[in-house]
Amino acid sequence: MNKRRRQLLLAAVLAPVMATASMVPSFAADEVTISHYFTGELGQKGLKEILDGFKAKSGITVKDSPIGHEDFKTGILVRAAGNALPDVFSYWAGARTQFVIDAGDLRPIDSMWDKAGLDNVVAKSVADGATKYDGERYLVPFGYHYSGLFFNKAVMEKAGITEAPKTWEEFLAACEKLKANGVTPIALGSKNRWPAQFWFDYLILRTAGPDYRAKLMNGTASYADPEVKKAMGLWKSMVDKGYFVENANADSWTDASDKVARGDAAMTLMGTWITGYWNSIGLKPGEDYDFYPFPEVTAGVPNAVVGPVDGLVISANAKNPEGAEQLLEYLVSDPEAQAKWANIQGALSANVNVAKSNYNAVMLKALDTIDAAQTFAFNYDLSTPPPVAEVGLSMFARFMDDPSKVDAILDETQASAASAFAE
Amino acid sequence: MNQSNTFWRVALLALPLSVFALIIIWPLLSSFYYGFTNWNGFSDNYDFVGFENFGKLFSDRLFMSAAINTIIWMAIAVVLPTVLGLSLALLIDSHVPGGPIFKTIFYLPICLSAVVVGQVWVWIYQPDWGLLNTIIEYVTNDRFNYAWLAKPDSALYSVIVAWSWQATGLSMVIYLAGLTAIPGDLLEVCELEGATTWQRIRHVILPLLTPATVVVVALSVINSLKGFDILYIMTGGGPFNSSDMLAMHMYNESFKKYLMGYGSAISVVLFLVALTIIRLCFKQLKKVDEIYG
């Protein structure tokens, strides 16, 4: 379909966006536009300082337009529809980025990557999985997260759990001890569905392994497979034993984090951004809270870690691609900017030159855990195409509501996922 | 003089008309157009697929349940705020002590945005410390932590109640206006003739309130077709799509699954249904106007 016609048709819906896009002197070579979902108060302030640093160094002004995290998902789509994408935008590495690449909306950055020597800057585990799509590089990692079992230290110690459970049996024994102590072992806030996905991610990774999970994520394996049934079975037995809080679907992830902070529950499986949240309400990393990695379930299965990578990409029709490339290079390779950013976001820097002294004790441990892992996997909704992720996320919420229906739920999920893959 | 008058009329109309065309007509036509494509929202390449999207609607389990939920919502939304609004209006009109204060109290929710109302009711329904469960615990003297918004059986109805709480204020005001239009001497005659209160309401007041009722019902029906904001705040259509309505389903398909073509098809269907119903409502209004006007 020809672009002009589409642009005309959509001009109406996008009047405000188009207006900004076409009225600014967009041909000025010394300006780069960026849109991103880092809208927290600290995030916006920090990013502004970082962008000011970029201007001081390169003379290029960055015009940034932040959009709230959830609204970003629709906002960026609306801009893409009007062919009014900013030069640079933040996006989640993995299937979502792949989706935008398939639509022909991103610009490859291989030559910039090589010229800037980013192979020596970006952590290899992140570079391999997050930046390359269809053999070409498209994305620069801005920061990344790791998901683990974050716990309330005092509650754990009171129940006599001082060692991190290494195996599944030890983990279940710890849950039993906590329960005997009158504490709910696990908080989960699956109101917005995604927090539940980490349980599925880790259980399938620890039992069937990363290769099988990759097949499930790209549609060559089935949700009705025995591998999936086994993982869900382990999850079910935990719910049946009362290890999870009641009404998980009624809580948001911060509600669940609050339960752990208050000591109503002992732990929650969450990303490192929880440290940013807990620090902001006055908890001390390493003293009040800590984490341990998800235990081994089946011996011999490769050790994988789960988390999302926040990336930056350049749109295919960028008005100032050279400036955009300079900006991307600066944002990932300047160690000072990276350190500042990681601190604000409660994230890990993808830049290997960031001094470890920039991290607190818990984040350092997360870094070591990732270094020791054989695979870095993106969480579920970033690993499988968005239409399938929608189906799966609903499945987890439904499972938490009534685990006894697990087999029927899996069969229906497979049917819906198969038709979503066929689209 | 006359000529320049026409000129000004056209000139003054041109701006609002072009704005209307640009932000209402054009998007509407675009939706129709995209409804016939398999556009994903991002790509420049998409195909014209004819009626495929519309055919798919009927095999889409989620579309069907969203349609049923919309009908349920509409049915309750027509009954609940109408009956409650009427009762409140009658009560306040009968000069109960403190009437004006109650009028203000019941009217207040209308001044709040759906976002605020939704959030307030999210707190009321909160399972552990929410107002509703706390009251139930107090009355039954037993632990009660039902998660109203997180259970597929109750999520939709809980949102409808919250919505009706707000809509009741509006229907009350419309009924109060309708009541002031009823001639006082007519009611006096009733009293002199010895009619009971119930007889008076049943045979005099209610029939004379028909125009008000038509307005209230029409508003409820139209608003339930648009039902999105309060639902988005309270459940987001969840848990697992159990409280989806058509507008919500359209949003999810378009923006979460990146099926913009299919989402457009849903919005087209929604538009046609709304158009039909609104036409019916207006027809009814006209009829009532002819009788009572």
XYZ file of C-alpha atoms in Angstrom:
716
model
C 0.000 0.000 0.000
C 1.472 3.329 -0.876
C 2.799 5.385 1.922
C 1.432 8.722 0.854
C -2.115 7.553 0.805
C -1.776 6.012 4.209
C -0.241 9.142 5.565
C -3.131 11.161 4.239
C -5.681 8.822 5.720
C -4.045 8.867 9.069
C -3.274 12.534 9.114
C -6.575 13.045 10.805
C -6.059 10.697 13.719
C -2.590 11.947 14.164
C -3.155 15.635 13.697
C -1.350 16.637 16.897
C 1.534 14.261 16.373
C 1.892 15.192 12.745
C 1.795 18.839 13.625
C 4.719 18.549 15.996
C 6.558 16.290 13.634
C 6.233 18.508 10.621
C 6.394 21.936 12.170
C 9.625 21.626 14.071
C 12.581 22.488 11.874
C 13.282 18.811 11.503
C 15.910 19.279 8.848
C 18.243 21.005 11.216
C 21.132 18.581 11.398
C 21.917 19.511 14.974
C 18.799 18.057 16.527
C 17.773 14.509 17.343
C 14.283 13.560 18.495
C 13.826 10.799 21.055
C 10.734 9.259 22.615
C 10.962 6.982 25.637
C 9.056 5.386 28.497
C 11.344 6.497 31.330
C 8.840 8.796 32.946
C 9.557 8.329 36.633
C 10.477 11.608 38.277
C 14.054 10.485 38.857
C 14.283 8.892 35.434
C 13.265 12.071 33.633
C 15.600 14.245 35.641
C 18.491 11.830 35.234
C 17.940 11.412 31.538
C 17.846 15.157 31.057
C 21.232 15.506 32.721
C 22.606 12.717 30.561
C 21.222 14.325 27.396
C 22.719 17.664 28.441
C 26.040 15.878 28.722
C 25.593 14.630 25.181
C 24.923 18.132 23.920
C 28.006 19.503 25.619
C 30.089 16.849 23.912
C 28.590 16.778 20.434
C 26.764 20.073 20.005
C 23.605 18.168 19.100
C 20.388 19.103 20.846
C 18.105 16.245 21.851
C 14.399 16.919 21.840
C 12.864 14.326 24.093
C 9.229 13.347 24.519
C 8.547 10.951 27.389
C 5.381 8.813 27.384
C 4.220 6.783 30.415
C 5.271 3.121 30.357
C 1.857 1.614 29.495
C 0.803 4.479 27.227
C 4.050 4.154 25.354
C 2.896 0.863 23.871
C -0.013 2.584 22.151
C 1.710 5.926 21.673
C 4.574 4.553 19.630
C 2.147 2.577 17.496
C 0.172 5.702 16.717
C 3.345 7.495 15.692
C 4.471 4.583 13.555
C 1.075 4.588 11.876
C 1.540 8.195 10.849
C 5.121 7.655 9.714
C 6.018 10.132 12.396
C 8.378 8.040 14.494
C 11.046 9.993 16.347
C 14.671 9.506 15.289
C 15.363 7.395 18.374
C 13.021 5.568 20.721
C 13.287 3.208 23.646
C 11.996 -0.307 23.153
C 12.028 -3.688 24.838
C 14.630 -5.991 23.323
C 13.369 -9.329 22.062
C 10.179 -10.269 20.271
C 8.760 -6.755 20.401
C 11.794 -5.296 18.679
C 11.712 -8.144 16.170
C 8.112 -7.222 15.456
C 9.032 -3.615 14.607
C 11.950 -4.792 12.469
C 9.655 -7.127 10.536
C 7.432 -4.136 9.874
C 10.416 -2.370 8.284
C 10.471 0.477 10.774
C 14.005 0.220 12.155
C 17.410 1.149 10.822
C 20.351 -1.267 11.216
C 23.316 0.082 13.171
C 26.066 -2.431 12.288
C 28.498 0.117 10.896
C 28.078 2.435 13.861
C 28.486 -0.516 16.240
C 31.749 -1.557 14.589
C 33.096 1.956 14.207
C 32.444 2.742 17.855
C 33.931 -0.586 18.941
C 30.845 -1.425 20.974
C 31.895 -5.081 21.078
C 34.373 -3.981 23.745
C 31.781 -1.952 25.617
C 28.597 -4.004 25.801
C 28.475 -7.092 28.024
C 28.595 -10.093 25.734
C 25.642 -11.922 27.257
C 23.450 -8.896 26.573
C 24.926 -8.092 23.167
C 24.332 -11.583 21.821
C 20.704 -11.868 22.768
C 19.407 -8.339 22.659
C 21.059 -6.393 19.869
C 21.125 -8.700 16.827
C 18.038 -9.540 14.789
C 18.080 -11.496 11.524
C 21.881 -11.244 11.534
C 21.994 -7.449 11.783
C 22.313 -5.115 14.742
C 19.432 -2.801 15.486
C 19.421 -2.053 19.175
C 21.719 -0.512 21.726
C 21.093 -1.678 25.300
C 20.490 1.192 27.701
C 20.146 -0.914 30.833
C 18.907 -4.327 31.836
C 17.311 -6.172 34.683
C 17.522 -9.523 36.357
C 14.654 -11.344 37.976
C 15.173 -13.291 41.208
C 13.566 -14.216 44.522
C 13.725 -10.990 46.506
C 13.049 -11.496 50.198
C 12.620 -9.785 53.541
C 15.784 -10.643 55.441
C 14.334 -10.424 58.930
C 11.434 -12.718 58.070
C 13.707 -15.323 56.539
C 16.082 -15.299 59.497
C 13.222 -15.581 61.954
C 12.099 -18.738 60.174
C 15.634 -20.082 60.422
C 16.473 -19.840 56.736
C 19.971 -18.441 56.509
C 21.246 -20.309 53.474
C 19.906 -19.775 49.979
C 17.970 -22.903 48.925
C 19.983 -24.451 46.119
C 17.692 -27.250 45.031
C 13.955 -27.574 44.563
C 13.641 -29.747 47.693
C 15.478 -27.198 49.786
C 13.284 -24.461 48.345
C 10.068 -26.306 49.180
C 11.401 -27.066 52.663
C 12.063 -23.346 53.146
C 8.509 -22.524 52.063
C 7.195 -25.102 54.542
C 9.272 -23.577 57.347
C 7.965 -20.117 56.567
C 4.419 -21.356 56.587
C 4.963 -23.054 59.925
C 6.157 -19.657 61.136
C 2.852 -18.105 60.151
C 4.197 -16.220 57.152
C 2.970 -16.643 53.590
C 6.087 -17.744 51.716
C 5.443 -16.036 48.379
C 3.792 -12.758 47.436
C 2.585 -12.399 43.872
C 0.722 -9.426 42.429
C -0.644 -10.590 39.088
C -3.376 -7.968 38.670
C -1.582 -6.677 35.573
C -0.716 -10.251 34.645
C 3.001 -9.896 33.806
C 4.429 -10.507 37.308
C 3.156 -14.088 37.124
C 5.169 -14.792 33.995
C 8.482 -15.087 35.879
C 7.237 -18.231 37.614
C 6.504 -19.847 34.302
C 9.798 -18.580 32.858
C 11.928 -20.075 35.591
C 10.002 -23.312 35.983
C 10.144 -24.117 32.282
C 13.789 -23.005 32.035
C 14.810 -25.081 35.047
C 12.968 -28.247 33.966
C 12.872 -28.314 30.158
C 15.834 -26.004 29.544
C 16.451 -22.888 27.428
C 16.366 -24.716 24.076
C 12.936 -26.160 24.667
C 11.671 -22.787 25.940
C 12.940 -21.083 22.793
C 10.909 -23.551 20.735
C 7.825 -22.870 22.788
C 8.368 -19.138 22.348
C 8.640 -19.367 18.547
C 5.711 -21.693 18.115
C 7.474 -24.945 17.229
C 6.611 -26.544 20.574
C 3.151 -26.810 22.099
C 1.607 -25.676 25.383
C 0.065 -29.138 25.558
C 3.528 -30.773 25.660
C 4.507 -32.834 28.708
C 7.350 -30.356 29.350
C 4.884 -27.512 29.882
C 2.533 -29.725 31.895
C 5.391 -30.679 34.183
C 6.412 -27.072 34.823
C 2.822 -26.008 35.434
C 2.371 -29.060 37.671
C 5.192 -27.899 39.934
C 3.646 -24.454 40.074
C 0.235 -25.938 40.852
C 1.534 -28.052 43.718
C 2.989 -24.891 45.260
C -0.299 -23.040 44.968
C -2.142 -26.062 46.364
C 0.123 -26.134 49.390
C -0.762 -22.522 50.105
C 2.682 -21.109 49.418
C 1.265 -18.176 47.442
C -0.740 -15.285 48.873
C -4.490 -15.437 48.445
C -6.027 -13.345 45.656
C -2.808 -12.784 43.738
C -4.884 -11.381 40.869
C -6.122 -8.568 43.094
C -2.667 -7.127 43.770
C -0.278 -5.104 41.653
C 3.455 -5.820 41.795
C 3.959 -2.953 44.222
C 1.212 -4.364 46.474
C 3.111 -7.646 46.523
C 6.396 -5.835 47.177
C 4.739 -4.003 50.069
C 3.598 -7.323 51.547
C 7.185 -8.535 51.565
C 8.479 -5.212 52.889
C 5.955 -5.368 55.743
C 6.764 -8.990 56.467
C 3.302 -10.350 55.613
C 5.001 -12.472 52.974
C 8.588 -13.619 52.814
C 9.596 -13.269 49.176
C 8.524 -12.345 45.684
C 9.893 -13.312 42.284
C 10.537 -9.936 40.700
C 12.970 -7.921 38.588
C 15.783 -5.769 39.962
C 13.563 -2.692 39.581
C 12.084 -3.779 42.901
C 15.301 -2.537 44.515
C 14.621 0.931 43.112
C 11.129 0.768 44.630
C 12.241 -0.577 47.996
C 15.125 1.891 48.272
C 12.684 4.711 47.576
C 10.497 3.671 50.542
C 13.505 3.514 52.841
C 14.591 -0.138 52.825
C 18.319 -0.832 52.926
C 19.804 -3.169 50.337
C 21.610 -6.088 51.932
C 20.256 -5.228 55.392
C 16.496 -5.203 55.000
C 16.245 -7.163 51.807
C 18.279 -9.442 49.608
C 17.643 -12.037 46.934
C 18.599 -15.515 45.962
C 18.537 -16.979 42.477
C 15.742 -19.336 41.458
C 16.850 -22.781 42.673
C 17.886 -25.667 40.470
C 14.937 -27.954 39.742
C 16.195 -30.656 37.390
C 19.894 -31.384 37.766
C 21.937 -30.924 34.608
C 19.651 -28.380 32.965
C 21.691 -25.300 31.957
C 21.520 -22.457 34.430
C 19.559 -19.582 32.903
C 18.648 -16.127 34.182
C 15.601 -14.109 33.178
C 15.152 -10.403 32.652
C 14.284 -7.607 30.214
C 16.675 -5.327 28.343
C 15.681 -1.705 27.790
C 17.055 -0.777 24.399
C 17.281 2.214 22.131
C 16.604 1.944 18.411
C 16.737 4.238 15.390
C 13.698 4.436 13.179
C 14.069 3.615 9.486
C 12.919 7.067 8.423
C 14.971 9.001 10.965
C 15.462 12.583 9.848
C 18.859 12.795 11.448
C 20.343 9.276 11.382
C 23.916 10.436 11.904
C 22.986 12.410 14.992
C 20.883 9.472 16.182
C 23.841 7.121 15.853
C 26.045 9.512 17.785
C 23.424 9.686 20.514
C 23.097 5.897 20.784
C 26.841 5.498 20.910
C 27.116 8.092 23.668
C 24.309 6.653 25.747
C 25.785 3.166 25.891
C 29.507 3.920 25.887
C 29.815 6.834 28.297
C 30.514 5.091 31.609
C 29.439 8.064 33.672
C 26.085 8.356 31.947
C 25.593 4.594 32.252
C 26.456 4.528 35.944
C 24.074 7.373 36.688
C 21.318 5.722 34.711
C 21.744 2.301 36.346
C 21.598 3.873 39.773
C 18.436 5.809 39.103
C 16.595 2.925 37.493
C 17.698 0.188 39.869
C 19.052 -1.441 36.728
C 22.286 -3.045 35.618
C 24.456 -1.303 33.080
C 25.188 -3.100 29.850
C 28.491 -1.254 29.720
C 31.349 -3.398 31.035
C 33.406 -0.285 31.839
C 31.038 0.884 34.549
C 32.920 0.552 37.846
C 31.437 -2.003 40.212
C 31.674 0.526 43.010
C 28.605 2.157 41.494
C 26.397 -0.722 42.622
C 25.012 -1.591 46.029
C 25.557 -5.030 47.568
C 22.359 -6.541 46.174
C 22.940 -5.288 42.643
C 26.513 -6.571 42.751
C 25.180 -9.992 43.654
C 22.747 -9.814 40.745
C 25.638 -8.990 38.446
C 27.608 -12.001 39.711
C 24.582 -14.248 39.295
C 24.194 -13.192 35.684
C 27.910 -13.655 35.027
C 27.701 -17.188 36.373
C 24.684 -18.105 34.236
C 24.937 -19.967 30.943
C 21.938 -18.268 29.326
C 20.283 -14.863 29.587
C 16.628 -15.256 28.613
C 14.107 -12.474 28.120
C 10.991 -12.758 30.202
C 7.963 -14.388 28.618
C 6.173 -11.380 27.130
C 9.392 -10.244 25.467
C 10.313 -13.679 24.159
C 7.211 -14.640 22.270
C 5.414 -12.480 19.654
C 3.043 -9.901 21.198
C -0.217 -11.577 20.065
C 0.893 -14.863 21.676
C 2.161 -13.081 24.783
C -1.352 -11.705 25.285
C -2.740 -15.241 25.276
C -0.058 -16.551 27.639
C -0.306 -13.706 30.144
C -4.033 -14.289 30.452
C -3.347 -17.986 30.945
C -1.124 -17.283 33.963
C -3.775 -15.102 35.603
C -6.405 -17.729 34.936
C -4.158 -20.410 36.372
C -3.595 -18.396 39.550
C -7.354 -18.023 39.889
C -8.085 -21.726 39.598
C -5.052 -24.026 39.288
C -7.246 -27.137 39.274
C -8.205 -26.369 35.676
C -4.584 -26.378 34.527
C -4.983 -29.026 31.815
C -7.988 -27.371 30.213
C -6.258 -24.002 30.445
C -3.176 -25.336 28.669
C -5.208 -26.922 25.869
C -7.087 -23.695 25.262
C -3.872 -21.702 25.418
C -2.332 -23.945 22.798
C -5.329 -23.491 20.501
C -5.230 -19.702 20.860
C -1.443 -19.544 20.561
C -1.480 -21.691 17.426
C -3.955 -19.381 15.743
C -1.967 -16.331 16.872
C 1.212 -17.821 15.381
C -0.670 -18.521 12.160
C -1.629 -14.854 11.713
C -25.357 43.313 3.031
C -27.056 40.014 2.427
C -24.156 38.739 0.398
C -21.585 39.513 3.027
C -23.876 37.884 5.571
C -23.729 34.612 3.654
C -20.013 35.001 3.309
C -19.587 35.330 7.054
C -21.865 32.431 7.744
C -19.823 30.186 5.508
C -16.563 31.564 6.796
C -17.495 31.056 10.411
C -18.737 27.553 9.735
C -15.694 26.580 7.739
C -13.395 26.233 10.711
C -15.616 24.034 12.922
C -16.651 22.025 9.873
C -13.118 21.342 8.799
C -12.119 20.468 12.361
C -15.079 18.118 12.544
C -14.168 16.540 9.226
C -10.545 16.220 10.219
C -10.987 14.686 13.657
C -14.324 12.848 13.310
C -15.176 12.039 9.702
C -11.705 11.224 8.471
C -10.749 8.811 11.276
C -14.146 7.195 10.895
C -13.550 6.547 7.217
C -10.004 5.380 7.982
C -11.378 2.829 10.437
C -13.724 1.494 7.812
C -10.844 1.271 5.387
C -8.463 -0.475 7.802
C -11.211 -2.864 8.834
C -10.754 -4.483 5.458
C -6.977 -4.899 5.786
C -4.611 -7.047 7.806
C -2.571 -4.037 8.905
C -0.576 -4.588 12.116
C -0.169 -0.939 13.025
C 3.554 -0.761 12.331
C 4.154 -2.059 8.848
C 3.959 -0.254 5.530
C 2.993 -3.486 3.864
C -0.453 -4.853 4.409
C -3.060 -6.495 2.280
C -6.642 -5.876 1.528
C -8.442 -8.918 2.945
C -12.057 -8.121 2.148
C -14.507 -9.293 4.759
C -12.082 -11.681 6.464
C -11.878 -9.601 9.657
C -15.637 -9.417 9.910
C -15.984 -13.158 9.371
C -13.415 -13.766 12.083
C -15.550 -11.917 14.616
C -17.962 -14.790 14.875
C -15.351 -17.412 15.670
C -13.575 -15.093 18.125
C -14.456 -16.389 21.592
C -13.250 -13.175 23.217
C -15.331 -11.006 20.888
C -18.409 -13.051 21.679
C -17.907 -12.845 25.429
C -17.216 -9.111 25.117
C -20.474 -8.739 23.187
C -22.386 -10.679 25.845
C -20.787 -8.600 28.591
C -21.817 -5.440 26.773
C -25.407 -6.657 26.646
C -25.340 -7.579 30.349
C -23.890 -4.184 31.165
C -26.538 -2.454 29.094
C -29.371 -4.365 30.726
C -28.207 -3.596 34.254
C -27.210 -0.049 33.365
C -30.716 0.610 32.100
C -32.424 -0.781 35.208
C -30.195 0.152 38.132
C -29.517 3.902 37.705
C -33.043 4.440 36.384
C -34.812 2.815 39.317
C -32.444 4.264 41.899
C -32.517 7.710 40.324
C -36.296 7.700 40.213
C -36.625 6.554 43.814
C -34.215 9.205 45.024
C -35.968 11.893 43.011
C -39.368 10.921 44.401
C -37.978 10.865 47.911
C -36.320 14.239 47.649
C -39.362 15.720 45.913
C -41.606 14.596 48.770
C -39.782 17.143 50.950
C -38.098 14.726 53.319
C -36.008 16.574 55.879
C -32.522 17.264 54.521
C -33.626 16.752 50.942
C -31.451 19.460 49.390
C -28.392 18.095 51.175
C -29.052 14.584 49.896
C -29.600 15.992 46.444
C -26.121 17.504 46.520
C -24.598 14.322 47.915
C -26.143 12.102 45.264
C -25.285 14.556 42.550
C -21.617 14.884 43.520
C -20.344 11.701 41.825
C -21.257 13.179 38.436
C -18.657 15.864 38.988
C -15.918 13.247 39.360
C -14.064 11.767 36.408
C -14.442 8.063 35.712
C -10.812 7.634 36.716
C -11.480 8.953 40.211
C -14.699 6.977 40.605
C -12.919 3.833 39.419
C -10.079 4.300 41.865
C -12.417 4.946 44.782
C -14.298 1.747 44.024
C -11.080 -0.208 43.615
C -10.418 0.702 47.255
C -13.940 -0.197 48.292
C -13.560 -3.639 46.690
C -10.010 -4.253 47.980
C -10.057 -7.800 49.427
C -8.023 -7.322 52.624
C -8.986 -3.917 53.957
C -11.613 -2.641 51.507
C -14.764 -0.995 52.852
C -17.140 -3.604 51.470
C -15.387 -6.626 52.943
C -14.803 -4.819 56.217
C -18.534 -4.193 56.540
C -19.324 -7.809 55.684
C -16.780 -8.975 58.252
C -18.306 -6.693 60.858
C -21.826 -7.944 60.195
C -21.036 -11.660 59.897
C -18.268 -11.605 62.464
C -16.239 -13.848 60.182
C -13.129 -13.350 58.082
C -14.140 -12.325 54.594
C -11.641 -11.453 51.859
C -13.399 -12.057 48.584
C -11.548 -10.336 45.736
C -14.461 -8.704 43.924
C -12.471 -7.345 41.024
C -10.092 -10.287 40.685
C -12.694 -13.020 40.335
C -14.124 -13.702 36.884
C -17.613 -14.264 38.328
C -17.898 -10.878 39.971
C -15.511 -8.511 38.175
C -17.964 -7.266 35.548
C -20.831 -6.787 38.000
C -18.608 -4.984 40.470
C -17.631 -2.484 37.803
C -21.256 -2.010 36.753
C -22.222 -1.182 40.329
C -19.464 1.423 40.492
C -20.592 2.877 37.186
C -24.245 2.911 38.287
C -23.290 4.750 41.462
C -22.115 7.588 39.287
C -24.918 7.347 36.722
C -27.615 7.412 39.401
C -26.870 11.050 40.169
C -27.551 12.070 36.624
C -30.803 10.145 36.325
C -31.940 11.599 39.654
C -31.399 15.119 38.386
C -33.259 14.414 35.155
C -36.165 12.932 37.128
C -36.204 15.887 39.511
C -36.486 18.194 36.530
C -39.286 16.008 35.187
C -41.100 16.162 38.529
C -41.086 19.947 38.637
C -42.868 19.890 35.273
C -45.830 18.009 36.766
C -48.568 20.549 37.639
C -49.071 20.816 41.392
C -52.856 21.167 41.162
C -53.067 17.822 39.435
C -51.475 16.148 42.448
C -53.736 18.116 44.792
C -56.773 16.805 42.973
C -55.452 13.268 43.436
C -55.099 13.848 47.132
C -58.607 15.289 47.407
C -59.988 12.321 45.516
C -58.345 10.092 48.150
C -55.677 8.395 46.080
C -52.958 6.640 48.043
C -49.347 7.641 47.518
C -48.695 4.504 45.521
C -51.730 5.105 43.314
C -50.596 8.653 42.749
C -47.142 7.518 41.671
C -48.376 4.627 39.591
C -51.146 6.384 37.682
C -50.143 10.028 37.555
C -46.510 10.669 38.219
C -44.911 7.767 36.351
C -46.818 8.278 33.112
C -46.031 11.976 33.200
C -42.384 11.157 33.742
C -42.154 9.136 30.532
C -40.126 11.784 28.681
C -37.601 11.836 31.535
C -37.449 8.040 31.545
C -36.775 7.923 27.832
C -33.911 10.376 28.246
C -32.425 8.431 31.170
C -32.666 5.092 29.390
C -31.280 6.475 26.149
C -28.320 7.972 27.983
C -27.656 4.714 29.822
C -27.740 2.674 26.633
C -25.461 5.023 24.750
C -23.022 5.249 27.652
C -22.836 1.493 28.064
C -21.820 1.062 24.441
C -18.971 3.449 25.050
C -18.060 1.720 28.326
C -14.293 1.858 28.540
C -12.729 4.344 30.946
C -13.982 3.064 34.280
C -13.460 -0.517 33.128
C -9.902 0.266 32.072
C -9.178 1.716 35.513
C -10.859 -0.990 37.580
C -10.133 -4.281 35.834
C -8.615 -3.556 32.438
C -11.062 -6.149 31.137
C -9.622 -8.783 33.446
C -9.195 -11.138 35.124
C -8.416 -13.019 31.932
C -10.856 -11.056 29.760
C -13.853 -11.906 31.945
C -14.991 -8.276 32.137
C -14.081 -7.268 28.588
C -16.548 -5.083 26.758
C -16.510 -4.390 23.038
C -14.533 -1.153 23.254
C -11.996 -2.847 25.538
C -11.673 -5.805 23.206
C -11.068 -3.488 20.285
C -8.335 -1.716 22.238
C -6.640 -4.979 23.205
C -6.698 -6.419 19.704
C -5.405 -3.199 18.143
C -2.784 -2.114 20.602
C -1.760 -5.185 22.560
C -1.899 -7.837 19.885
C -0.971 -5.404 17.100
C -3.954 -6.460 14.983
C -4.951 -2.966 13.888
C -7.004 -4.211 10.947
C -9.037 -6.548 13.082
C -9.426 -3.918 15.795
C -10.744 -1.502 13.178
C -13.274 -4.083 12.079
C -14.495 -4.385 15.664
C -14.825 -0.622 15.946
C -16.825 -0.551 12.725
C -19.254 -3.122 14.107
C -19.470 -1.225 17.368
C -20.139 1.980 15.452
C -22.939 0.437 13.412
C -24.592 -1.090 16.473
C -24.348 2.216 18.325
C -25.758 4.088 15.363
C -28.751 1.766 15.160
C -29.470 1.990 18.868
C -29.054 5.745 19.009
C -31.440 6.099 16.065
C -33.995 3.987 17.907
C -33.577 6.139 21.002
C -34.070 9.340 19.060
C -37.135 7.957 17.352
C -38.569 7.128 20.742
C -37.740 10.585 22.017
C -39.484 12.154 19.081
C -42.562 10.036 19.655
C -42.647 10.995 23.327
C -42.187 14.601 22.374
C -45.186 14.455 20.088
C -47.391 12.998 22.819
C -46.234 15.078 25.775
C -44.709 18.068 24.041
